[in-house]
Amino acid sequence: MRLQNEIPDSFWSLFRSVNREIYIEALLCINEEYQYSNYFLTKEVCIQILNDMNARKRFELQREENDTEFDMLETPASRILNWLLKAGWLKRIEDYRTLVTNIVIPDYSAVFIDTFERLNSEDFEETNIYIQNVYATLFSFRNDPRANLSMLRTALVNTRRLNKALQDMLHNMDKFFSRLLEQNFYGDLLREHLDGYVEEIVNKKYHILKTSDNFYIYKNDIKQCLKEIRDDEEWIENVRARSKAMGDTGDDVLDLLELIERGFDDIEHRIANMDSEHTKYVRATVTRLNYLLSGESDTKGLVVQLLNRMSASPERTEEMIQMTGTKMNLSLLEILSEKSLYKRKKPRKDFISQMAPDETLEDLDREDVLKFNRIQVRYSKKQIEEFIEEHMENEIMDVSQMEITNEEDFEKLILAYDYSTRKNSRYMVLEEESGMVENGTYRYPALKFVRRSL
């Protein structure tokens, strides 16, 4: 019988209850102890667990619609347990031999509690479905004389789950872009990048796909294994006969192999998309840092601020434009250029006539390069390394012990962090809770730089 048919109607009232957060927390606490007690808890133990939970978090339990005056006289732990029993989330079993009331979790309830744990856990990652699992299953299927279609289905399930995990990672990238744009201060932006994106995506997910669980290490071997299975018709017939003898006639070997191959193609495409999104995010972070650093001194940054203020007050747009015209020269080449925003499309004949060999462009001099990129090339790599070495004590540059008093040191600090994130950098930043340093007009995270082990 399907589990859905066993669910009582009162079961769904949890999601409409005013105390649903408390009930969900109670279920998680009971389930945690449930697993360590051989999946059997007495009523007294459940009451003690809920009392401990209430002592830690001090919940304010509100009255339910069907609560009676007698129910309101009960302790919060007893009220929670009684409600979960009435709703069908927990089940009471009377042991008349020992005169003990036991509390168990029904199968359908266990499915939802597992979902609550997955939603409530920050460390839960679907990337634990490694590509090695698929590789090991297919290798066993190919070389085990007892192989049957169940092993091939397991490989297909893992392939689909890994595909879904990668797709979820890809879909969740937009929240990091939105959080990036919400930061209006460079310190908050660095903290968001280190504690948010680097911790949640790079270290826990993206790093795995590029190192220990590198898809491309196993890709060719898996493809070769699938090809060998497909070409060995005699072996396929033996697997079919063995599966038929076991009563397994649902799927065909070749159909399952085709689905696995298609899943691997999808994995490759999604990893390529993840690479693209990762590059876009890193570029957006650097661009946002540059904007926050030069937003009040750079002409383009001032124009952006002006446009933002105009969009916030559309009724004063004309007034702002007139006031700006009297104070600011809007005809500067940094604001307006000879390239128009829209160019009329020319006929195909003119387009073909303009096709000519590419002209050799002249090398830009130092002033032109500085104009294109003011911050990145203001200080060389050697100057940044000298800045770090100058402030190192005991092989550690502790930013909290430094005194940043001028624009030059502040920009070098930001570029030192940018330099430490590169692969060929001689230094790295320790990932730990560092707090913030407020030094007059400057505010920045208390980072610690150390030499990278080569």
Short mmCIF file of C-alpha atoms in Angstrom, two decimals:
data_model
loop_
_atom_site.label_atom_id
_atom_site.label_comp_id
_atom_site.label_asym_id
_atom_site.label_seq_id
_atom_site.Cartn_x
_atom_site.Cartn_y
_atom_site.Cartn_z
CA MET A 1 0.00 0.00 0.00
CA ARG A 2 1.24 3.47 -0.80
CA LEU A 3 2.32 5.53 2.21
CA GLN A 4 0.15 8.42 1.04
CA ASN A 5 -2.97 6.36 1.73
CA GLU A 6 -1.90 5.87 5.35
CA ILE A 7 -1.65 9.59 6.14
CA PRO A 8 -4.57 10.82 8.31
CA ASP A 9 -6.35 14.05 7.41
CA SER A 10 -5.24 15.72 10.66
CA PHE A 11 -1.59 15.18 9.61
CA TRP A 12 -1.65 18.23 7.30
CA SER A 13 -2.83 20.57 10.04
CA LEU A 14 0.79 21.04 11.11
CA PHE A 15 1.45 23.25 8.09
CA ARG A 16 -1.52 25.48 9.01
CA SER A 17 -0.75 25.64 12.73
CA VAL A 18 0.44 28.83 14.41
CA ASN A 19 2.99 26.68 16.27
CA ARG A 20 4.32 24.82 13.22
CA GLU A 21 7.93 25.99 13.79
CA ILE A 22 7.81 24.63 17.35
CA TYR A 23 6.30 21.32 16.22
CA ILE A 24 8.90 20.89 13.48
CA GLU A 25 11.72 21.61 15.95
CA ALA A 26 10.18 19.10 18.38
CA LEU A 27 10.02 16.42 15.69
CA LEU A 28 13.67 16.98 14.80
CA CYS A 29 14.74 16.67 18.45
CA ILE A 30 12.68 13.51 18.97
CA ASN A 31 13.97 11.99 15.73
CA GLU A 32 17.59 12.64 16.73
CA GLU A 33 17.13 10.77 20.01
CA TYR A 34 14.96 8.20 18.20
CA GLN A 35 17.89 7.10 16.06
CA TYR A 36 20.17 6.57 19.07
CA SER A 37 17.58 4.59 21.06
CA ASN A 38 17.02 1.70 18.66
CA TYR A 39 14.03 3.53 17.14
CA PHE A 40 11.92 3.17 20.28
CA LEU A 41 11.21 5.92 22.86
CA THR A 42 9.04 5.88 25.93
CA LYS A 43 6.57 8.65 26.58
CA GLU A 44 8.59 9.84 29.57
CA VAL A 45 11.76 10.15 27.46
CA CYS A 46 9.87 12.20 24.84
CA ILE A 47 8.57 14.55 27.57
CA GLN A 48 12.12 14.98 28.87
CA ILE A 49 13.45 15.73 25.37
CA LEU A 50 10.80 18.39 24.82
CA ASN A 51 11.43 19.90 28.26
CA ASP A 52 15.13 20.21 27.44
CA MET A 53 14.28 21.78 24.07
CA ASN A 54 11.99 24.32 25.74
CA ALA A 55 14.65 25.12 28.36
CA ARG A 56 17.18 25.89 25.62
CA LYS A 57 15.01 28.01 23.32
CA ARG A 58 12.09 29.19 25.48
CA PHE A 59 9.30 28.74 22.96
CA GLU A 60 6.08 30.69 23.30
CA LEU A 61 3.42 28.06 22.56
CA GLN A 62 0.18 29.62 21.30
CA ARG A 63 -3.28 28.15 21.68
CA GLU A 64 -4.56 25.89 18.91
CA GLU A 65 -8.11 26.09 17.60
CA ASN A 66 -9.11 22.70 19.04
CA ASP A 67 -7.32 23.09 22.40
CA THR A 68 -9.54 22.71 25.44
CA GLU A 69 -9.16 24.37 28.83
CA PHE A 70 -7.82 21.06 30.14
CA ASP A 71 -5.14 21.05 27.41
CA MET A 72 -4.04 24.56 28.39
CA LEU A 73 -3.32 23.35 31.94
CA GLU A 74 -0.70 20.90 30.64
CA THR A 75 3.02 21.71 30.50
CA PRO A 76 4.37 22.94 27.11
CA ALA A 77 6.17 19.61 26.57
CA SER A 78 3.00 17.60 27.21
CA ARG A 79 0.94 19.89 24.97
CA ILE A 80 3.42 19.49 22.10
CA LEU A 81 3.57 15.71 22.45
CA ASN A 82 -0.21 15.33 22.73
CA TRP A 83 -0.78 17.51 19.66
CA LEU A 84 1.72 15.52 17.55
CA LEU A 85 0.02 12.28 18.64
CA LYS A 86 -3.45 13.61 17.77
CA ALA A 87 -2.28 14.88 14.37
CA GLY A 88 -0.69 11.54 13.50
CA TRP A 89 2.91 12.72 13.31
CA LEU A 90 3.76 10.37 16.17
CA LYS A 91 2.16 7.08 17.14
CA ARG A 92 1.52 5.62 20.58
CA ILE A 93 2.09 1.88 21.19
CA GLU A 94 1.08 0.37 24.52
CA ASP A 95 3.28 -2.39 25.88
CA TYR A 96 0.92 -4.21 28.26
CA ARG A 97 3.60 -6.67 29.32
CA THR A 98 5.84 -4.00 30.81
CA LEU A 99 3.05 -1.38 31.27
CA VAL A 100 5.05 1.18 29.27
CA THR A 101 3.75 3.60 26.63
CA ASN A 102 6.15 3.75 23.67
CA ILE A 103 6.29 6.51 21.05
CA VAL A 104 7.25 5.64 17.47
CA ILE A 105 7.51 7.61 14.24
CA PRO A 106 5.29 6.26 11.42
CA ASP A 107 6.89 5.62 8.03
CA TYR A 108 5.04 8.45 6.29
CA SER A 109 6.02 10.87 9.06
CA ALA A 110 9.69 9.81 8.82
CA VAL A 111 9.71 10.91 5.16
CA PHE A 112 8.63 14.43 6.09
CA ILE A 113 10.98 14.64 9.09
CA ASP A 114 13.88 13.70 6.82
CA THR A 115 12.83 16.55 4.53
CA PHE A 116 12.74 18.96 7.49
CA GLU A 117 16.29 17.94 8.38
CA ARG A 118 17.48 18.57 4.86
CA LEU A 119 15.83 22.00 4.80
CA ASN A 120 17.13 22.87 8.27
CA SER A 121 20.71 21.70 7.82
CA GLU A 122 23.24 24.18 6.44
CA ASP A 123 25.81 21.44 5.87
CA PHE A 124 23.58 19.11 3.83
CA GLU A 125 24.91 18.75 0.32
CA GLU A 126 23.65 16.56 -2.51
CA THR A 127 27.20 16.56 -3.85
CA ASN A 128 27.88 13.56 -1.61
CA ILE A 129 26.56 11.61 -4.61
CA TYR A 130 30.03 11.47 -6.08
CA ILE A 131 30.87 10.44 -9.59
CA GLN A 132 32.97 7.65 -8.03
CA ASN A 133 29.72 6.00 -6.93
CA VAL A 134 28.57 5.70 -10.52
CA TYR A 135 32.00 4.51 -11.64
CA ALA A 136 32.20 1.83 -8.90
CA THR A 137 28.67 0.58 -9.60
CA LEU A 138 29.25 0.24 -13.34
CA PHE A 139 32.61 -1.44 -12.78
CA SER A 140 30.97 -3.97 -10.43
CA PHE A 141 28.14 -4.50 -12.87
CA ARG A 142 30.63 -5.26 -15.63
CA ASN A 143 32.87 -7.63 -13.65
CA ASP A 144 30.57 -9.28 -11.10
CA PRO A 145 29.21 -12.62 -12.35
CA ARG A 146 26.11 -12.04 -10.17
CA ALA A 147 25.34 -8.73 -11.85
CA ASN A 148 21.69 -7.87 -12.45
CA LEU A 149 19.63 -4.91 -13.54
CA SER A 150 19.37 -3.57 -9.97
CA MET A 151 23.01 -2.47 -10.08
CA LEU A 152 22.46 -0.71 -13.39
CA ARG A 153 19.39 1.06 -11.98
CA THR A 154 21.51 2.20 -9.01
CA ALA A 155 24.03 3.78 -11.39
CA LEU A 156 21.17 5.52 -13.23
CA VAL A 157 19.67 6.85 -9.98
CA ASN A 158 23.04 8.25 -8.85
CA THR A 159 23.57 9.84 -12.25
CA ARG A 160 20.19 11.56 -12.07
CA ARG A 161 20.73 12.71 -8.49
CA LEU A 162 24.12 14.19 -9.38
CA ASN A 163 22.51 15.93 -12.35
CA LYS A 164 19.85 17.40 -10.08
CA ALA A 165 22.44 18.53 -7.52
CA LEU A 166 24.41 20.32 -10.24
CA GLN A 167 21.24 21.91 -11.61
CA ASP A 168 20.28 23.13 -8.13
CA MET A 169 23.74 24.64 -7.71
CA LEU A 170 23.34 26.40 -11.03
CA HIS A 171 19.88 27.74 -10.20
CA ASN A 172 21.04 29.00 -6.79
CA MET A 173 23.78 31.16 -8.30
CA ASP A 174 21.33 34.03 -8.84
CA LYS A 175 20.95 34.53 -5.07
CA PHE A 176 24.69 35.15 -4.77
CA PHE A 177 24.56 37.74 -7.55
CA SER A 178 21.64 39.51 -5.85
CA ARG A 179 23.39 39.45 -2.46
CA LEU A 180 26.48 40.83 -4.16
CA LEU A 181 24.59 43.86 -5.47
CA GLU A 182 23.00 44.48 -2.06
CA GLN A 183 26.38 45.21 -0.45
CA ASN A 184 27.14 48.93 -0.35
CA PHE A 185 30.39 48.73 1.60
CA TYR A 186 33.61 47.01 0.58
CA GLY A 187 34.00 45.29 3.98
CA ASP A 188 30.54 43.77 3.76
CA LEU A 189 31.25 42.74 0.19
CA LEU A 190 34.46 40.94 1.18
CA ARG A 191 32.66 39.20 4.04
CA GLU A 192 29.83 38.13 1.71
CA HIS A 193 32.36 36.79 -0.78
CA LEU A 194 34.44 34.87 1.80
CA ASP A 195 31.71 33.57 4.12
CA GLY A 196 29.01 33.28 1.49
CA TYR A 197 30.21 32.28 -1.94
CA VAL A 198 33.65 30.85 -1.13
CA GLU A 199 32.38 28.85 1.86
CA GLU A 200 29.06 27.62 0.43
CA ILE A 201 29.92 27.12 -3.25
CA VAL A 202 33.67 26.92 -3.82
CA ASN A 203 34.81 24.89 -0.80
CA LYS A 204 31.78 22.63 -0.40
CA LYS A 205 30.64 22.08 -4.00
CA TYR A 206 32.70 23.55 -6.81
CA HIS A 207 36.04 22.50 -5.30
CA ILE A 208 34.91 18.85 -5.11
CA LEU A 209 34.02 18.81 -8.81
CA LYS A 210 37.54 19.98 -9.66
CA THR A 211 39.67 17.88 -7.29
CA SER A 212 38.86 14.59 -5.57
CA ASP A 213 35.64 13.98 -7.50
CA ASN A 214 36.75 15.39 -10.83
CA PHE A 215 34.18 14.36 -13.42
CA TYR A 216 36.70 14.32 -16.25
CA ILE A 217 38.94 11.80 -14.45
CA TYR A 218 36.24 9.14 -14.63
CA LYS A 219 34.40 10.25 -17.75
CA ASN A 220 36.46 8.34 -20.31
CA ASP A 221 36.62 5.19 -18.19
CA ILE A 222 32.85 5.19 -17.70
CA LYS A 223 32.25 5.80 -21.40
CA GLN A 224 34.59 2.94 -22.25
CA CYS A 225 32.85 0.63 -19.77
CA LEU A 226 29.44 1.46 -21.24
CA LYS A 227 30.74 0.82 -24.75
CA GLU A 228 32.17 -2.57 -23.76
CA ILE A 229 28.88 -3.60 -22.17
CA ARG A 230 26.92 -2.49 -25.23
CA ASP A 231 29.19 -4.37 -27.65
CA ASP A 232 29.21 -7.63 -25.66
CA GLU A 233 25.92 -9.13 -26.89
CA GLU A 234 26.53 -12.51 -25.26
CA TRP A 235 27.07 -10.91 -21.86
CA ILE A 236 23.93 -8.80 -22.27
CA GLU A 237 21.88 -11.91 -23.02
CA ASN A 238 23.24 -13.55 -19.88
CA VAL A 239 22.20 -10.54 -17.79
CA ARG A 240 18.73 -10.61 -19.36
CA ALA A 241 18.36 -14.30 -18.61
CA ARG A 242 19.57 -13.86 -15.04
CA SER A 243 17.19 -10.94 -14.46
CA LYS A 244 14.28 -12.85 -15.99
CA ALA A 245 14.99 -15.78 -13.70
CA MET A 246 14.80 -13.40 -10.74
CA GLY A 247 11.46 -12.04 -11.98
CA ASP A 248 12.90 -8.67 -13.06
CA THR A 249 11.42 -7.91 -16.48
CA GLY A 250 10.75 -4.19 -16.12
CA ASP A 251 13.66 -2.60 -18.01
CA ASP A 252 16.04 -3.64 -20.74
CA VAL A 253 19.82 -3.41 -20.40
CA LEU A 254 20.28 -1.30 -23.52
CA ASP A 255 17.59 1.18 -22.47
CA LEU A 256 19.25 1.72 -19.10
CA LEU A 257 22.66 2.14 -20.73
CA GLU A 258 21.27 4.78 -23.07
CA LEU A 259 19.74 6.71 -20.15
CA ILE A 260 23.04 6.66 -18.25
CA GLU A 261 24.97 7.92 -21.30
CA ARG A 262 22.46 10.72 -21.77
CA GLY A 263 22.81 11.61 -18.09
CA PHE A 264 26.58 11.88 -18.47
CA ASP A 265 26.20 14.26 -21.37
CA ASP A 266 23.92 16.41 -19.21
CA ILE A 267 26.46 16.38 -16.35
CA GLU A 268 29.18 17.60 -18.70
CA HIS A 269 27.00 20.46 -19.95
CA ARG A 270 26.04 21.50 -16.42
CA ILE A 271 29.65 21.51 -15.21
CA ALA A 272 30.54 23.72 -18.18
CA ASN A 273 27.72 26.08 -17.21
CA MET A 274 28.98 26.09 -13.60
CA ASP A 275 32.44 27.08 -14.85
CA SER A 276 30.89 29.95 -16.78
CA GLU A 277 28.78 31.13 -13.81
CA HIS A 278 31.79 30.89 -11.49
CA THR A 279 33.86 33.07 -13.79
CA LYS A 280 31.02 35.60 -14.09
CA TYR A 281 30.64 35.81 -10.32
CA VAL A 282 34.36 36.35 -9.70
CA ARG A 283 34.43 39.09 -12.33
CA ALA A 284 31.32 40.70 -10.85
CA THR A 285 32.91 40.65 -7.39
CA VAL A 286 36.10 42.34 -8.58
CA THR A 287 34.09 44.89 -10.56
CA ARG A 288 31.91 45.63 -7.55
CA LEU A 289 34.99 46.06 -5.35
CA ASN A 290 36.49 48.49 -7.85
CA TYR A 291 33.25 50.44 -7.99
CA LEU A 292 32.97 50.68 -4.20
CA LEU A 293 36.58 51.84 -4.01
CA SER A 294 36.31 54.48 -6.73
CA GLY A 295 32.60 55.29 -6.56
CA GLU A 296 33.15 58.66 -4.87
CA SER A 297 36.21 59.76 -6.82
CA ASP A 298 35.76 58.31 -10.29
CA THR A 299 33.66 60.25 -12.78
CA LYS A 300 31.77 57.19 -13.92
CA GLY A 301 30.99 56.30 -10.30
CA LEU A 302 29.59 59.77 -9.66
CA VAL A 303 27.38 59.51 -12.76
CA VAL A 304 26.05 56.15 -11.54
CA GLN A 305 25.20 57.70 -8.17
CA LEU A 306 23.43 60.54 -9.93
CA LEU A 307 21.35 58.17 -12.04
CA ASN A 308 20.45 56.10 -8.98
CA ARG A 309 19.26 59.21 -7.18
CA MET A 310 17.19 60.24 -10.19
CA SER A 311 15.55 56.83 -10.41
CA ALA A 312 14.71 56.98 -6.70
CA SER A 313 12.91 60.33 -7.15
CA PRO A 314 11.38 60.36 -10.65
CA GLU A 315 9.26 63.42 -9.88
CA ARG A 316 12.42 65.50 -9.40
CA THR A 317 14.28 64.21 -12.45
CA GLU A 318 14.02 67.45 -14.46
CA GLU A 319 15.04 69.53 -11.47
CA MET A 320 18.06 67.33 -10.81
CA ILE A 321 19.15 67.48 -14.43
CA GLN A 322 19.05 71.29 -14.40
CA MET A 323 20.95 71.48 -11.12
CA THR A 324 23.52 69.00 -12.40
CA GLY A 325 23.99 70.98 -15.62
CA THR A 326 25.01 74.06 -13.64
CA LYS A 327 27.54 72.16 -11.51
CA MET A 328 28.91 69.39 -13.70
CA ASN A 329 30.35 69.23 -17.22
CA LEU A 330 28.40 66.39 -18.83
CA SER A 331 30.31 66.70 -22.10
CA LEU A 332 33.51 65.13 -20.78
CA LEU A 333 34.83 62.26 -22.86
CA GLU A 334 34.67 59.99 -19.78
CA ILE A 335 30.87 60.41 -19.87
CA LEU A 336 30.09 60.90 -23.54
CA SER A 337 32.00 59.40 -26.45
CA GLU A 338 31.81 59.59 -30.19
CA LYS A 339 30.26 56.10 -30.20
CA SER A 340 26.50 56.43 -30.15
CA LEU A 341 24.31 54.05 -28.16
CA TYR A 342 22.42 53.04 -31.31
CA LYS A 343 23.67 52.71 -34.85
CA ARG A 344 21.38 52.30 -37.81
CA LYS A 345 21.83 48.93 -39.46
CA LYS A 346 23.62 49.20 -42.77
CA PRO A 347 22.68 47.18 -45.84
CA ARG A 348 24.51 43.94 -46.58
CA LYS A 349 26.31 45.54 -49.53
CA ASP A 350 28.00 48.13 -47.33
CA PHE A 351 28.90 45.47 -44.77
CA ILE A 352 30.68 43.32 -47.38
CA SER A 353 32.51 46.31 -48.82
CA GLN A 354 33.90 47.20 -45.40
CA MET A 355 35.38 43.74 -44.84
CA ALA A 356 39.15 44.04 -44.91
CA PRO A 357 42.18 42.46 -43.22
CA ASP A 358 42.51 43.39 -39.57
CA GLU A 359 44.71 46.38 -39.02
CA THR A 360 47.59 46.17 -36.62
CA LEU A 361 46.77 48.18 -33.53
CA GLU A 362 49.44 50.31 -31.94
CA ASP A 363 50.61 49.41 -28.45
CA LEU A 364 49.15 51.54 -25.70
CA ASP A 365 51.54 53.68 -23.72
CA ARG A 366 51.59 53.76 -19.91
CA GLU A 367 49.20 56.70 -19.60
CA ASP A 368 46.57 55.02 -21.79
CA VAL A 369 46.78 51.79 -19.78
CA LEU A 370 46.41 53.70 -16.52
CA LYS A 371 43.38 55.46 -17.92
CA PHE A 372 41.70 52.16 -18.86
CA ASN A 373 42.40 50.54 -15.51
CA ARG A 374 43.17 52.98 -12.75
CA ILE A 375 43.41 50.75 -9.72
CA GLN A 376 44.74 47.39 -10.87
CA VAL A 377 47.87 48.82 -12.52
CA ARG A 378 48.48 51.61 -10.06
CA TYR A 379 50.68 49.24 -8.09
CA SER A 380 52.73 46.41 -9.50
CA LYS A 381 52.82 42.84 -8.21
CA LYS A 382 56.22 43.52 -6.67
CA GLN A 383 54.88 46.53 -4.77
CA ILE A 384 52.00 44.49 -3.35
CA GLU A 385 54.38 41.74 -2.21
CA GLU A 386 56.67 44.34 -0.63
CA PHE A 387 53.65 45.79 1.19
CA ILE A 388 52.77 42.38 2.63
CA GLU A 389 56.38 41.55 3.59
CA GLU A 390 56.80 44.94 5.25
CA HIS A 391 53.88 44.33 7.61
CA MET A 392 54.58 40.66 8.36
CA GLU A 393 55.48 39.61 11.88
CA ASN A 394 56.21 35.97 12.68
CA GLU A 395 55.26 35.02 9.11
CA ILE A 396 51.76 36.55 9.53
CA MET A 397 50.43 39.90 8.37
CA ASP A 398 47.61 40.66 10.83
CA VAL A 399 45.54 43.48 9.37
CA SER A 400 43.97 44.20 12.78
CA GLN A 401 47.42 45.21 14.07
CA MET A 402 48.09 47.58 11.17
CA GLU A 403 47.27 51.23 11.05
CA ILE A 404 45.72 52.27 7.74
CA THR A 405 45.81 56.06 7.61
CA ASN A 406 46.01 56.95 3.92
CA GLU A 407 44.46 56.04 0.59
CA GLU A 408 47.64 54.37 -0.69
CA ASP A 409 47.86 51.77 2.10
CA PHE A 410 44.15 51.13 1.90
CA GLU A 411 44.24 50.39 -1.83
CA LYS A 412 47.29 48.16 -1.36
CA LEU A 413 45.38 46.19 1.28
CA ILE A 414 42.47 45.59 -1.10
CA LEU A 415 44.82 44.60 -3.93
CA ALA A 416 46.72 42.33 -1.53
CA TYR A 417 43.52 40.41 -0.90
CA ASP A 418 42.80 40.23 -4.65
CA TYR A 419 46.35 38.97 -5.23
CA SER A 420 46.00 36.30 -2.51
CA THR A 421 43.01 34.71 -4.30
CA ARG A 422 45.04 33.89 -7.42
CA LYS A 423 46.61 30.48 -8.04
CA ASN A 424 50.14 31.82 -8.59
CA SER A 425 50.08 34.01 -5.49
CA ARG A 426 52.76 33.57 -2.83
CA TYR A 427 50.29 34.41 -0.09
CA MET A 428 46.89 33.30 1.11
CA VAL A 429 44.25 34.51 3.59
CA LEU A 430 43.41 32.43 6.63
CA GLU A 431 39.71 31.53 6.65
CA GLU A 432 38.51 32.26 10.18
CA GLU A 433 36.21 34.63 12.04
CA SER A 434 38.15 37.90 11.90
CA GLY A 435 35.65 40.67 12.69
CA MET A 436 35.91 44.23 11.43
CA VAL A 437 38.47 46.99 12.05
CA GLU A 438 37.33 50.61 12.22
CA ASN A 439 40.19 52.99 11.76
CA GLY A 440 38.94 56.54 11.43
CA THR A 441 37.49 56.93 7.93
CA TYR A 442 38.45 53.37 6.95
CA ARG A 443 36.62 50.17 7.85
CA TYR A 444 37.87 46.78 6.70
CA PRO A 445 37.89 43.09 7.78
CA ALA A 446 40.65 41.93 10.11
CA LEU A 447 42.25 39.50 7.68
CA LYS A 448 45.41 37.49 8.26
CA PHE A 449 47.84 36.88 5.40
CA VAL A 450 50.31 33.98 5.46
CA ARG A 451 52.74 32.52 2.97
CA ARG A 452 51.26 29.85 0.74
CA SER A 453 52.90 26.43 1.04
CA LEU A 454 54.31 25.46 -2.37
#
